[in-house]
XYZ file of C-alpha atoms in Angstrom:
743
model
C 105.464 20.351 -91.811
C 104.738 24.010 -91.809
C 106.245 26.560 -89.503
C 104.555 26.739 -86.156
C 104.832 29.460 -83.592
C 106.811 29.174 -80.378
C 109.063 26.387 -81.600
C 112.554 25.888 -80.273
C 115.274 26.286 -82.932
C 118.926 25.326 -82.633
C 121.382 25.983 -85.440
C 124.094 23.366 -85.696
C 127.034 22.718 -87.985
C 129.271 19.699 -88.270
C 132.831 20.179 -87.121
C 135.052 19.433 -90.097
C 137.846 18.285 -87.805
C 135.914 15.760 -85.799
C 132.780 13.784 -85.310
C 131.048 16.063 -82.830
C 128.614 18.851 -83.667
C 129.268 22.443 -82.594
C 126.558 25.050 -82.071
C 127.011 28.244 -84.019
C 123.800 29.818 -82.841
C 120.865 28.994 -80.591
C 117.593 30.851 -80.712
C 113.835 30.528 -80.392
C 111.427 31.106 -83.248
C 108.632 33.608 -82.800
C 106.172 33.697 -85.672
C 106.428 31.794 -88.905
C 109.125 31.841 -91.533
C 108.975 30.762 -95.156
C 108.724 26.981 -94.608
C 105.325 26.023 -96.129
C 104.146 29.569 -95.485
C 101.069 29.150 -97.706
C 99.677 26.388 -95.476
C 100.990 27.556 -92.114
C 97.473 28.307 -90.834
C 96.399 24.750 -91.595
C 99.546 23.314 -90.026
C 99.098 25.345 -86.857
C 95.567 24.011 -86.404
C 96.645 20.356 -86.231
C 100.372 20.254 -85.386
C 101.557 21.665 -82.069
C 104.629 22.225 -79.871
C 107.343 22.065 -82.546
C 111.026 21.458 -81.986
C 113.311 22.738 -84.773
C 116.978 22.099 -85.521
C 119.088 23.639 -88.293
C 122.289 22.061 -89.653
C 124.731 22.716 -92.460
C 126.593 19.881 -94.156
C 129.084 19.824 -97.013
C 128.244 18.482 -100.483
C 130.554 16.514 -102.778
C 131.616 19.744 -104.542
C 132.508 21.358 -101.183
C 129.481 23.622 -101.072
C 127.103 23.840 -98.129
C 123.578 22.558 -97.823
C 121.264 23.728 -95.047
C 118.908 21.302 -93.369
C 115.971 22.213 -91.193
C 114.618 19.393 -89.057
C 111.252 19.884 -87.367
C 109.287 17.609 -85.076
C 105.801 18.310 -83.717
C 102.938 16.766 -81.802
C 99.526 16.253 -83.412
C 96.114 17.137 -81.993
C 94.746 13.930 -83.544
C 96.627 11.860 -80.943
C 93.706 12.535 -78.624
C 90.955 13.873 -80.905
C 90.617 10.738 -83.031
C 90.536 8.230 -80.118
C 87.971 10.359 -78.267
C 85.705 10.400 -81.315
C 86.184 6.659 -81.840
C 85.279 5.849 -78.245
C 82.099 7.893 -78.607
C 81.237 5.923 -81.758
C 82.018 2.620 -80.002
C 79.637 3.571 -77.178
C 76.873 4.610 -79.581
C 77.239 1.429 -81.625
C 77.063 -0.830 -78.570
C 74.031 1.048 -77.271
C 72.321 0.496 -80.633
C 73.260 -3.182 -80.428
C 71.544 -3.463 -77.037
C 68.423 -1.800 -78.430
C 68.385 -4.136 -81.451
C 68.639 -7.156 -79.157
C 65.749 -5.903 -77.045
C 63.636 -5.428 -80.178
C 64.008 -9.095 -81.140
C 60.859 -9.725 -79.101
C 60.041 -12.861 -77.108
C 62.634 -15.628 -77.176
C 62.695 -19.064 -75.574
C 64.368 -19.198 -72.132
C 67.659 -20.504 -73.541
C 67.980 -17.706 -76.095
C 66.632 -15.080 -73.719
C 69.310 -15.935 -71.137
C 72.005 -15.677 -73.812
C 70.610 -12.298 -74.817
C 70.718 -11.082 -71.220
C 74.356 -12.192 -70.911
C 75.310 -10.358 -74.088
C 73.496 -7.199 -73.021
C 75.225 -7.268 -69.623
C 78.665 -7.607 -71.235
C 77.878 -4.797 -73.678
C 76.880 -2.593 -70.768
C 80.176 -3.369 -69.037
C 82.107 -2.325 -72.151
C 80.039 0.851 -72.483
C 80.649 1.718 -68.842
C 84.395 1.115 -69.200
C 84.620 3.261 -72.348
C 82.575 6.047 -70.770
C 84.865 6.052 -67.745
C 87.967 6.147 -69.968
C 86.502 8.960 -72.065
C 85.731 10.989 -68.950
C 89.309 10.667 -67.731
C 90.794 11.601 -71.109
C 88.576 14.690 -71.336
C 90.149 15.925 -68.109
C 93.613 16.068 -69.699
C 94.949 19.355 -71.019
C 98.252 20.621 -72.384
C 100.417 18.096 -74.178
C 99.162 16.477 -77.401
C 101.062 13.205 -77.116
C 101.297 10.161 -74.837
C 104.864 9.594 -73.571
C 106.353 6.126 -73.699
C 106.475 5.853 -69.911
C 102.638 5.989 -69.947
C 102.148 3.246 -72.545
C 100.599 0.792 -70.062
C 98.252 3.243 -68.308
C 94.626 2.116 -68.376
C 93.012 5.469 -69.207
C 95.452 6.168 -72.029
C 95.289 2.782 -73.764
C 93.354 4.154 -76.761
C 95.944 6.912 -77.330
C 98.875 6.204 -79.701
C 102.292 6.125 -78.073
C 104.620 9.051 -78.733
C 102.960 10.124 -82.004
C 104.998 12.845 -83.727
C 105.448 14.241 -87.198
C 108.947 14.901 -88.469
C 110.001 16.866 -91.522
C 113.442 17.420 -92.976
C 113.616 20.403 -95.346
C 116.736 20.698 -97.469
C 118.142 23.840 -99.078
C 120.868 22.788 -101.489
C 122.787 25.003 -103.962
C 122.489 22.516 -106.856
C 118.854 21.445 -106.431
C 115.503 23.002 -105.630
C 114.361 22.858 -102.021
C 112.860 19.546 -100.939
C 111.003 18.252 -97.886
C 110.792 14.698 -96.546
C 108.179 13.650 -93.986
C 107.785 10.712 -91.663
C 105.309 9.922 -88.879
C 106.817 8.254 -85.820
C 104.570 6.310 -83.457
C 104.848 3.449 -81.007
C 103.572 0.134 -82.346
C 99.749 0.070 -82.041
C 99.301 -2.527 -79.316
C 97.300 -3.236 -76.155
C 100.071 -2.643 -73.626
C 97.711 -2.358 -70.660
C 96.175 -5.769 -71.410
C 99.609 -7.305 -71.918
C 101.019 -9.991 -74.203
C 101.185 -13.096 -72.006
C 98.978 -15.051 -74.421
C 100.133 -13.305 -77.585
C 98.631 -10.547 -79.686
C 95.496 -10.119 -81.762
C 96.478 -12.252 -84.733
C 97.165 -15.325 -82.616
C 94.289 -14.696 -80.195
C 91.727 -14.245 -82.975
C 92.874 -17.383 -84.796
C 92.703 -19.442 -81.628
C 89.342 -17.945 -80.699
C 87.728 -18.776 -84.059
C 88.893 -22.384 -83.782
C 87.555 -22.715 -80.240
C 84.269 -21.032 -81.116
C 83.458 -23.732 -83.675
C 83.918 -26.374 -80.994
C 81.818 -24.598 -78.359
C 78.927 -23.502 -80.582
C 76.618 -26.198 -79.163
C 74.646 -23.584 -77.246
C 74.176 -21.296 -80.236
C 74.243 -21.307 -84.028
C 77.755 -20.897 -85.359
C 78.129 -18.241 -88.032
C 81.467 -17.837 -89.746
C 83.353 -14.526 -89.463
C 82.353 -13.865 -93.079
C 78.679 -14.258 -92.188
C 78.830 -12.047 -89.130
C 80.691 -9.451 -91.161
C 77.991 -9.738 -93.829
C 75.296 -9.233 -91.184
C 76.963 -5.994 -90.085
C 77.195 -4.866 -93.708
C 73.489 -5.537 -94.212
C 72.580 -3.535 -91.109
C 74.774 -0.668 -92.239
C 73.376 -0.733 -95.770
C 69.722 -0.773 -94.796
C 70.220 1.987 -92.221
C 71.643 4.162 -95.025
C 69.370 3.100 -97.888
C 65.964 3.103 -96.157
C 65.875 6.865 -95.402
C 67.533 7.582 -98.745
C 64.841 5.703 -100.703
C 62.128 7.489 -98.737
C 63.715 10.854 -99.504
C 64.120 10.002 -103.198
C 60.477 8.957 -103.350
C 59.528 12.381 -102.008
C 61.767 14.007 -104.636
C 59.989 12.021 -107.342
C 56.600 13.263 -106.097
C 57.908 16.829 -105.974
C 59.046 16.560 -109.592
C 55.614 15.170 -110.512
C 53.939 18.079 -108.765
C 56.126 20.497 -110.728
C 55.170 18.640 -113.929
C 58.825 18.641 -115.013
C 59.673 15.820 -117.412
C 63.457 16.099 -117.102
C 63.370 16.382 -113.327
C 61.013 13.400 -113.155
C 63.333 11.266 -115.303
C 66.357 12.171 -113.191
C 64.545 11.517 -109.898
C 63.291 8.153 -111.184
C 66.770 7.085 -112.281
C 68.257 7.846 -108.858
C 65.363 6.139 -107.050
C 65.709 3.072 -109.296
C 69.465 2.812 -108.703
C 69.167 2.999 -104.924
C 66.175 0.646 -104.753
C 67.942 -1.946 -106.907
C 70.976 -1.604 -104.634
C 68.676 -2.167 -101.633
C 67.171 -5.305 -103.203
C 70.625 -6.643 -104.052
C 71.751 -6.260 -100.440
C 68.745 -8.217 -99.171
C 68.979 -10.999 -101.785
C 71.359 -12.874 -99.518
C 70.593 -16.348 -98.282
C 72.014 -15.377 -94.885
C 68.987 -13.127 -94.225
C 66.534 -15.901 -95.075
C 68.375 -18.482 -92.976
C 68.578 -16.097 -90.045
C 64.819 -15.465 -90.186
C 64.212 -19.214 -89.957
C 66.708 -19.471 -87.076
C 64.935 -16.656 -85.262
C 61.612 -18.423 -85.797
C 62.978 -21.562 -84.141
C 64.153 -19.466 -81.174
C 60.627 -18.272 -80.372
C 58.893 -19.593 -77.220
C 57.104 -22.901 -77.723
C 58.721 -23.804 -81.032
C 58.759 -27.546 -81.747
C 60.619 -28.742 -84.835
C 58.516 -30.833 -87.198
C 61.600 -32.977 -87.801
C 62.364 -33.241 -84.060
C 65.846 -31.927 -84.702
C 67.644 -28.721 -83.925
C 68.623 -26.158 -86.495
C 71.928 -26.984 -88.137
C 74.810 -25.304 -86.375
C 76.545 -24.254 -89.612
C 74.966 -21.818 -92.030
C 74.626 -22.806 -95.691
C 76.619 -20.508 -97.956
C 74.491 -21.140 -101.088
C 72.669 -18.163 -102.551
C 69.702 -19.031 -104.809
C 67.954 -16.072 -106.380
C 64.147 -15.905 -106.280
C 62.384 -15.031 -109.503
C 60.921 -11.584 -109.926
C 57.743 -10.829 -111.889
C 58.041 -7.285 -113.166
C 54.558 -7.243 -114.727
C 52.407 -8.060 -111.710
C 51.609 -5.746 -108.836
C 52.792 -6.617 -105.329
C 50.273 -8.441 -103.165
C 48.891 -6.506 -100.192
C 51.202 -6.475 -97.205
C 50.310 -8.361 -94.084
C 52.082 -6.439 -91.345
C 53.226 -8.514 -88.350
C 54.892 -7.429 -85.142
C 57.367 -10.283 -85.240
C 58.503 -13.215 -87.342
C 55.527 -15.618 -87.679
C 55.365 -18.494 -85.233
C 54.735 -22.185 -85.711
C 52.312 -23.101 -88.483
C 51.959 -19.460 -89.502
C 55.562 -19.402 -90.684
C 56.046 -19.631 -94.438
C 59.641 -20.181 -95.506
C 58.973 -18.525 -98.865
C 57.361 -15.440 -97.377
C 60.701 -13.625 -97.117
C 61.243 -14.065 -100.853
C 57.839 -12.514 -101.522
C 58.488 -9.624 -99.147
C 61.668 -8.365 -100.768
C 60.412 -9.170 -104.273
C 57.521 -6.811 -103.487
C 60.061 -3.984 -103.353
C 61.234 -4.675 -106.895
C 57.661 -5.057 -108.114
C 56.649 -1.748 -106.524
C 59.534 -0.027 -108.251
C 58.502 -1.578 -111.583
C 55.000 -0.182 -111.113
C 56.426 3.298 -110.551
C 58.659 3.002 -113.631
C 55.703 1.869 -115.756
C 53.563 4.765 -114.521
C 56.279 7.344 -115.196
C 56.771 5.928 -118.709
C 53.035 6.218 -119.330
C 52.861 9.773 -118.032
C 55.820 10.858 -120.140
C 54.369 9.138 -123.195
C 51.115 11.074 -122.738
C 53.144 14.263 -122.315
C 54.944 13.636 -125.614
C 51.660 12.895 -127.374
C 50.244 16.135 -126.020
C 53.184 18.100 -127.391
C 52.920 16.436 -130.831
C 49.209 17.103 -130.988
C 49.577 20.658 -129.732
C 48.742 22.078 -133.161
C 45.275 20.471 -133.061
C 43.472 21.496 -129.830
C 40.653 18.961 -130.328
C 43.093 16.001 -130.452
C 45.012 17.352 -127.474
C 41.802 17.485 -125.441
C 41.071 13.835 -126.246
C 44.587 12.711 -125.171
C 44.495 14.787 -122.018
C 41.181 13.227 -121.037
C 42.914 9.833 -120.903
C 45.783 10.841 -118.569
C 43.604 10.065 -115.537
C 44.450 13.171 -113.496
C 47.730 14.929 -112.608
C 51.115 13.227 -112.252
C 51.345 13.569 -108.483
C 47.955 11.963 -108.005
C 48.931 9.013 -110.204
C 52.318 8.397 -108.554
C 51.492 9.051 -104.894
C 49.894 5.654 -104.013
C 52.680 3.791 -105.818
C 55.416 5.649 -103.916
C 53.596 4.993 -100.638
C 53.445 1.279 -101.488
C 57.180 1.249 -102.264
C 57.963 2.875 -98.915
C 55.748 0.364 -97.094
C 57.441 -2.549 -98.842
C 60.894 -1.190 -97.986
C 59.879 -0.659 -94.355
C 58.584 -4.225 -94.127
C 61.831 -5.615 -95.505
C 63.900 -3.483 -93.130
C 61.742 -4.535 -90.177
C 62.411 -8.214 -90.854
C 66.010 -7.941 -92.020
C 67.051 -5.852 -89.045
C 65.720 -8.472 -86.634
C 67.303 -11.362 -88.517
C 70.723 -9.692 -88.652
C 70.490 -8.737 -84.987
C 69.868 -12.419 -84.262
C 72.990 -13.387 -86.238
C 75.028 -10.946 -84.181
C 73.467 -12.330 -81.020
C 74.906 -15.722 -81.994
C 78.326 -14.198 -82.546
C 78.268 -12.499 -79.164
C 76.719 -15.472 -77.352
C 79.381 -17.837 -78.693
C 82.008 -15.286 -77.723
C 81.253 -14.621 -74.063
C 83.447 -13.595 -72.404
C 86.598 -14.037 -74.527
C 85.180 -12.613 -77.745
C 84.093 -9.388 -76.093
C 87.517 -8.979 -74.475
C 89.059 -9.434 -77.911
C 86.692 -6.803 -79.280
C 87.966 -4.409 -76.620
C 91.565 -5.229 -77.490
C 90.885 -4.693 -81.178
C 89.157 -1.380 -80.431
C 92.218 -0.204 -78.503
C 94.713 -1.191 -81.196
C 92.604 0.218 -84.027
C 92.205 3.526 -82.197
C 95.972 3.956 -82.012
C 96.427 2.966 -85.660
C 93.667 5.274 -86.925
C 95.053 8.277 -85.028
C 98.443 7.669 -86.649
C 97.152 7.193 -90.203
C 94.839 10.218 -89.911
C 97.810 12.302 -88.799
C 99.858 11.057 -91.756
C 97.029 11.614 -94.237
C 96.456 15.188 -93.079
C 100.164 16.005 -93.237
C 100.499 14.515 -96.731
C 97.352 16.298 -97.931
C 98.473 19.700 -96.646
C 101.831 19.238 -98.376
C 100.271 18.258 -101.707
C 97.463 20.815 -102.015
C 99.257 22.587 -104.867
C 100.405 19.378 -106.579
C 97.898 18.514 -109.327
C 99.527 15.156 -109.994
C 99.276 14.166 -106.346
C 95.617 15.223 -106.147
C 94.835 13.208 -109.280
C 96.486 10.145 -107.746
C 94.635 10.739 -104.477
C 91.130 10.578 -105.963
C 91.901 8.100 -108.750
C 93.772 5.390 -106.846
C 94.482 6.497 -103.290
C 97.690 6.462 -101.258
C 99.808 3.800 -99.647
C 100.515 4.164 -95.937
C 103.773 2.286 -95.413
C 104.495 1.266 -91.834
C 108.085 0.342 -91.027
C 108.341 -1.722 -87.849
C 111.522 -2.558 -85.930
C 109.951 -4.957 -83.427
C 111.681 -8.230 -82.677
C 109.961 -11.598 -83.030
C 110.936 -12.674 -79.545
C 109.222 -12.501 -76.147
C 106.456 -9.919 -75.633
C 107.308 -7.990 -78.797
C 105.834 -10.909 -80.747
C 102.486 -10.026 -79.172
C 102.993 -6.355 -80.039
C 103.667 -7.246 -83.656
C 100.589 -9.508 -83.740
C 98.510 -6.601 -82.419
C 100.078 -4.167 -84.865
C 99.481 -6.449 -87.840
C 95.735 -6.638 -87.159
C 95.438 -2.933 -86.301
C 97.082 -1.866 -89.554
C 95.089 -4.399 -91.573
C 91.885 -2.975 -90.054
C 92.761 0.417 -91.544
C 91.549 -0.984 -94.873
C 88.049 -0.338 -93.520
C 88.745 3.408 -93.455
C 88.156 5.977 -96.173
C 88.776 9.717 -96.166
C 86.706 12.592 -97.507
C 87.534 16.262 -97.935
C 84.933 18.861 -96.938
C 84.679 22.628 -96.829
C 85.287 23.923 -93.297
C 82.652 26.046 -91.571
C 85.308 28.630 -90.763
C 89.057 29.099 -90.546
C 89.023 28.611 -86.773
C 91.349 25.790 -85.593
C 88.401 23.967 -83.998
C 86.648 23.818 -87.391
C 89.752 22.427 -89.120
C 89.922 19.266 -87.007
C 89.136 15.984 -88.834
C 86.018 14.114 -87.737
C 85.244 10.383 -87.712
C 81.901 8.762 -88.560
C 80.765 5.168 -89.061
C 80.764 1.883 -87.177
C 83.317 -0.833 -86.491
C 83.154 -2.324 -89.978
C 83.523 0.956 -91.841
C 84.764 4.398 -90.838
C 85.105 7.656 -92.729
C 87.494 10.420 -91.687
C 86.386 13.828 -92.970
C 89.128 16.425 -93.332
C 87.870 20.039 -93.486
C 89.726 22.673 -95.499
C 89.198 26.452 -95.651
C 86.956 27.629 -98.486
C 89.720 29.196 -100.580
C 91.748 25.965 -100.383
C 88.741 23.697 -100.928
C 87.671 25.565 -104.063
C 91.006 24.793 -105.729
C 90.599 21.002 -105.438
C 89.541 18.694 -108.294
C 85.762 18.294 -108.666
C 85.933 14.594 -107.746
C 87.337 15.485 -104.335
C 84.990 18.438 -103.800
C 82.004 16.204 -104.564
C 82.931 13.964 -101.634
C 84.457 11.010 -103.451
C 85.831 8.474 -100.912
C 89.630 8.585 -100.810
C 91.372 5.302 -100.058
C 94.496 4.493 -98.103
C 96.305 1.170 -98.557
C 98.059 0.242 -95.291
C 101.243 -1.807 -95.713
C 103.504 -3.215 -92.990
C 107.103 -4.389 -93.254
C 108.951 -5.589 -90.163
C 112.620 -6.293 -89.519
C 113.796 -6.781 -85.946
C 117.218 -5.269 -85.256
C 117.941 -5.647 -81.539
C 119.565 -8.351 -79.447
C 116.233 -10.130 -78.951
C 115.952 -10.534 -82.707
C 119.362 -12.218 -82.644
C 117.926 -14.784 -80.231
C 114.831 -15.229 -82.401
C 116.907 -15.835 -85.522
C 119.237 -18.329 -83.862
C 116.986 -20.166 -81.435
C 113.423 -18.991 -82.010
C 110.924 -18.448 -84.777
C 110.805 -15.613 -87.333
C 107.945 -17.019 -89.416
C 105.630 -14.207 -88.275
C 107.970 -11.583 -89.717
C 108.454 -13.566 -92.932
C 104.720 -14.006 -93.451
C 103.963 -10.326 -92.794
C 106.606 -9.165 -95.248
C 105.509 -11.593 -97.957
C 101.799 -10.789 -97.642
C 102.336 -7.035 -97.582
C 104.635 -7.162 -100.580
C 101.732 -8.626 -102.542
C 99.524 -5.705 -101.476
C 102.240 -3.216 -102.444
C 102.776 -4.903 -105.806
C 99.052 -4.876 -106.547
C 98.874 -1.177 -105.647
C 101.711 -0.495 -108.090
C 99.837 -2.374 -110.815
C 96.704 -0.262 -110.316
C 98.738 2.929 -110.004
C 100.655 2.310 -113.234
C 97.409 1.625 -115.093
C 95.454 4.651 -113.886
C 97.952 7.416 -113.094
C 100.511 8.890 -115.541
C 104.131 8.600 -114.416
C 104.511 12.390 -114.480
C 102.123 12.593 -111.511
C 104.733 10.890 -109.320
C 107.624 12.792 -107.691
C 111.027 12.901 -109.375
C 114.111 11.563 -107.603
C 117.801 11.574 -108.453
C 118.000 7.782 -108.322
C 117.317 6.413 -111.800
C 116.080 2.940 -110.847
C 112.448 2.648 -111.898
C 109.707 1.478 -109.553
C 109.242 -1.898 -111.216
C 112.908 -2.739 -110.732
C 112.853 -1.520 -107.119
C 109.873 -3.759 -106.431
C 111.698 -6.733 -107.929
C 114.744 -6.060 -105.736
C 112.483 -5.785 -102.690
C 110.822 -9.082 -103.592
C 114.196 -10.788 -103.902
C 115.269 -9.484 -100.487
C 112.064 -10.754 -98.902
C 112.596 -14.215 -100.396
C 116.199 -14.706 -99.329
C 117.086 -15.900 -95.828
C 119.273 -13.130 -94.458
C 119.497 -12.104 -90.824
C 118.344 -8.579 -89.970
C 117.928 -7.717 -93.605
C 117.307 -3.995 -93.130
C 117.531 -3.488 -96.902
C 113.880 -4.550 -96.934
C 113.035 -1.471 -94.865
C 115.240 0.833 -96.933
C 113.734 -0.346 -100.214
C 110.161 -0.167 -98.902
C 110.784 3.401 -97.728
C 112.226 4.462 -101.087
C 109.322 2.878 -102.976
C 106.806 4.570 -100.686
C 108.295 8.014 -101.330
C 108.499 7.346 -105.062
C 104.769 6.497 -104.991
C 103.727 9.679 -103.128
C 102.945 7.542 -100.082
C 102.798 8.247 -96.349
C 105.798 7.010 -94.332
C 105.539 5.680 -90.773
C 108.305 4.332 -88.548
C 107.622 2.377 -85.352
C 109.176 0.348 -82.600
C 107.855 -0.346 -79.118
C 107.925 3.312 -78.027
C 108.968 5.217 -81.217
C 111.836 6.614 -79.199
C 115.095 4.661 -79.510
C 115.176 2.237 -82.456
C 112.800 4.569 -84.317
C 115.217 7.466 -83.803
C 118.055 5.426 -85.261
C 115.958 4.571 -88.320
C 114.624 8.096 -88.932
C 118.050 9.719 -88.737
C 119.560 7.038 -90.982
C 116.842 7.557 -93.586
C 117.343 11.328 -93.473
C 121.096 11.043 -94.030
C 120.577 8.492 -96.813
C 118.245 10.966 -98.556
C 120.866 13.717 -98.207
C 123.483 11.398 -99.718
C 121.375 9.992 -102.555
C 119.301 13.044 -103.476
C 121.415 16.046 -102.425
C 125.015 14.861 -102.882
C 126.046 14.864 -99.233
C 129.784 14.252 -99.114
C 130.641 10.668 -98.172
C 133.111 12.045 -95.651
C 130.221 13.782 -93.901
C 127.718 10.906 -93.874
C 128.662 9.438 -90.488
C 129.282 12.913 -89.059
C 125.827 14.045 -90.145
C 124.286 10.860 -88.774
C 125.947 11.254 -85.384
C 125.125 14.957 -85.320
C 121.407 14.362 -85.833
C 121.381 11.656 -83.174
C 123.343 13.703 -80.674
C 121.800 17.149 -81.082
C 118.769 16.760 -83.364
C 115.023 16.405 -82.901
C 115.178 12.732 -81.963
C 117.203 13.264 -78.786
C 114.630 15.940 -77.920
C 111.973 13.294 -78.400
C 113.776 11.092 -75.883
C 113.889 14.019 -73.449
C 110.137 14.622 -73.863
C 109.333 10.980 -73.159
C 111.577 10.058 -70.234
C 113.055 13.395 -69.041
C 116.523 12.186 -69.904
C 118.725 12.761 -72.979
C 119.835 9.137 -73.315
C 118.720 6.469 -75.749
C 117.725 3.295 -73.886
C 120.589 1.094 -75.123
C 123.673 -0.435 -73.554
C 126.928 -1.480 -75.204
C 126.081 -5.177 -75.137
C 122.757 -4.560 -76.889
C 124.341 -2.347 -79.528
C 126.796 -5.076 -80.491
C 123.787 -6.924 -81.942
C 122.500 -3.894 -83.894
C 123.277 -3.398 -87.595
C 126.163 -0.952 -87.956
C 124.215 2.113 -89.067
C 121.649 1.762 -86.263
C 124.140 2.457 -83.454
C 124.100 5.889 -81.763
C 127.314 7.833 -81.009
C 129.152 7.407 -77.714
C 127.705 9.368 -74.838
C 124.129 9.367 -76.143
C 122.918 6.085 -74.642
C 122.701 4.363 -71.293
C 120.438 2.449 -68.940
C 117.220 4.419 -68.455
C 113.545 3.730 -67.826
C 111.747 3.751 -71.170
């Protein structure tokens, strides 16, 4: 990270005669020094309350390297969850309004709707209360581990910190290594008695199929599709209307080139709109809504099928005919008025309206060309002009109005049908499904705050790295989460929560924007979107923004690929391996390796190797991936090499590194310090005689023991001797640094 004012700095050296560190100076920093000085203003806006430690260790050629270790809190620990809760509230309020706008329903469906609305209101009230309490908090920018189960802090990530190790070595240019440490994203307040999200969601989906007698069962894919349709039409409807106005403006200006460009954009977006609505789910949902109207009697004397057909026939479009006049209705037609093919005609009208506009523009431009060719003969030009039937705006205006009306009619019907699908989802889910939604909201909030923190830190570091910026907008970045949770007892539930929370990050994209000013408040990332898709916008000062590639400046979505690897290392993992079940860990590691391998394939195809950072280790990425795959396949207890290899691969790929355990305090500290010393050994020629000394020194006097102090007001890792006997050798802290404490 960058230098931040008012940070505590200790300078430490290893004692060559023994294992213990000795202080050679202790001071406090006031102002910034040369560490990332170019981006210090950015760093200070987002990263707060730093703790700094300085060491010197001996290299293999008996020279000295200097290491600066810095840990800081992040404003996003609270800012991101507060924004997310506001979005959750707004989305649920819109859902209530959409349900109300469904119109009259039969008593059965109306009662289900009332139940869903009441549960939504309860969630909104709970979130509003939580948001009010969080807004009262001031001062610290992190949630300590002792508060992990507090109700009003459940959306806040546990003990989120950034940590950077900067190395000054006589035989190599300066280097910096970053890691984000955070407690496993999990619903600690709700507990783990019945497992975590992965197990609960699987069980819930199975039960929902069996209890769907009172509603129509839609698969998770269909309900997800319904949300996508709602999102798409809410974005495309106003956009098409605006583009239609732009087309008319170009016609009024009588500009051929502008008219062509406006038509192309309007055509693209309208075709995208039609494609979204050409889904059989919308048609089926309209029929289902029709059957839910008061007084409906099925001609076949049978209820609507409880499972939705997945087939997707495509109605034929006639591009030569004009759309029939619209018959506006306040609701889906009832009884004998209902025509099952009417929906096909409604959305086909949109395509036909667009074709009419395209034909008219072609005709106008053809007349314009004829006018220009006949310009030398005024008499011929007058004849051609007399057949243009008035000015361009006058010719196009009624066609654009018709297109807008057709789009509005489609949106009116589609919005109701998709709201009805979501009513089924919620009705089949009461109350368990809504509780699961709350749990998922909580876990996702913690995960998003962490990944946003990591993205911002990685971006700030790479602003001057052209290769990194090319990779960022061409492929995106991996966000590699290392987890040290056991697969025994309640930590199984934590891991099941964490798995889903990190997987849900695939629904997130980032964008870079120009900040309104250089004030810290204007440099804070903002979140927009709804539960199925979020965008995090990261503002940068004008002078920084102007130096970015055009693709990024134009707002291209930037992707992050979340990846999770877990290896339990404590005594509970010993029990799981000998007497329990580690299939959860094995499945997670296998599935996430496939994601990592696929990312490497895309990266190697689209980004030149010179864009990636250079390391001393000569093993290429493909070979490292093969070694990682072999380690995942073999049955080896506490195979921490999986974590080491995943971390190395992440850094070699310009990725974002995260390390987690239950509280990001004890096991996480052992992992972070081990990784730092391994980097000093492998990349900076740390003397082998100093490896253990450096490791113990960092654990005894470094930033991680300060992290323990911040969390529990005690400078002791929460281990005992019996527990540590089960830990892998390099994950054991030095004597005197651990004991029984509340964590």
